Amino acid sequence: MTEGGSGRKGRKKDREWQIERGVMIRAGFYIFGTHLVAGWVMLLFYLGRKG
């Protein structure tokens, strides 16, 4: 009986870990993308001020 319960808990834990990993990857992409856009805007302002 304990094996069946621990198996379900193990699968649930694995699923939670996969979801957490996906969230972290998505957050990383959003943070990287935001910084990339901010850098592009700053570059445009810099080039506009020079010209």
Short mmCIF file of C-alpha atoms in Angstrom, two decimals:
data_model
loop_
_atom_site.label_atom_id
_atom_site.label_comp_id
_atom_site.label_asym_id
_atom_site.label_seq_id
_atom_site.Cartn_x
_atom_site.Cartn_y
_atom_site.Cartn_z
CA MET A 1 0.00 0.00 0.00
CA THR A 2 2.76 2.47 0.78
CA GLU A 3 4.35 1.97 -2.63
CA GLY A 4 1.25 3.17 -4.45
CA GLY A 5 1.03 6.27 -2.30
CA SER A 6 4.70 7.13 -2.63
CA GLY A 7 4.51 6.59 -6.39
CA ARG A 8 1.76 9.14 -6.72
CA LYS A 9 3.62 11.57 -4.52
CA GLY A 10 6.75 11.05 -6.59
CA ARG A 11 4.89 11.78 -9.81
CA LYS A 12 3.28 14.84 -8.27
CA LYS A 13 6.67 16.08 -7.08
CA ASP A 14 8.16 15.52 -10.55
CA ARG A 15 5.28 17.42 -12.14
CA GLU A 16 5.69 20.30 -9.70
CA TRP A 17 9.40 20.37 -10.47
CA GLN A 18 8.69 20.49 -14.22
CA ILE A 19 6.24 23.35 -13.76
CA GLU A 20 8.69 25.26 -11.55
CA ARG A 21 11.46 24.73 -14.09
CA GLY A 22 9.22 25.99 -16.90
CA VAL A 23 8.32 29.08 -14.92
CA MET A 24 11.99 29.82 -14.21
CA ILE A 25 12.92 29.40 -17.89
CA ARG A 26 10.05 31.64 -18.95
CA ALA A 27 11.01 34.27 -16.36
CA GLY A 28 14.60 34.15 -17.61
CA PHE A 29 13.48 34.77 -21.18
CA TYR A 30 11.23 37.64 -20.11
CA ILE A 31 14.00 39.26 -18.07
CA PHE A 32 16.53 38.82 -20.88
CA GLY A 33 14.07 40.14 -23.47
CA THR A 34 13.16 43.15 -21.35
CA HIS A 35 16.82 44.06 -20.92
CA LEU A 36 17.41 43.60 -24.64
CA VAL A 37 14.54 45.97 -25.52
CA ALA A 38 15.67 48.48 -22.87
CA GLY A 39 19.21 48.38 -24.28
CA TRP A 40 17.89 48.95 -27.80
CA VAL A 41 15.84 51.97 -26.65
CA MET A 42 18.85 53.38 -24.80
CA LEU A 43 20.99 52.93 -27.92
CA LEU A 44 18.38 54.77 -30.00
CA PHE A 45 18.35 57.67 -27.53
CA TYR A 46 22.15 57.76 -27.51
CA LEU A 47 22.39 57.77 -31.31
CA GLY A 48 19.59 60.35 -31.57
CA ARG A 49 21.33 62.70 -29.16
CA LYS A 50 24.63 62.44 -31.07
CA GLY A 51 23.08 63.13 -34.46
#
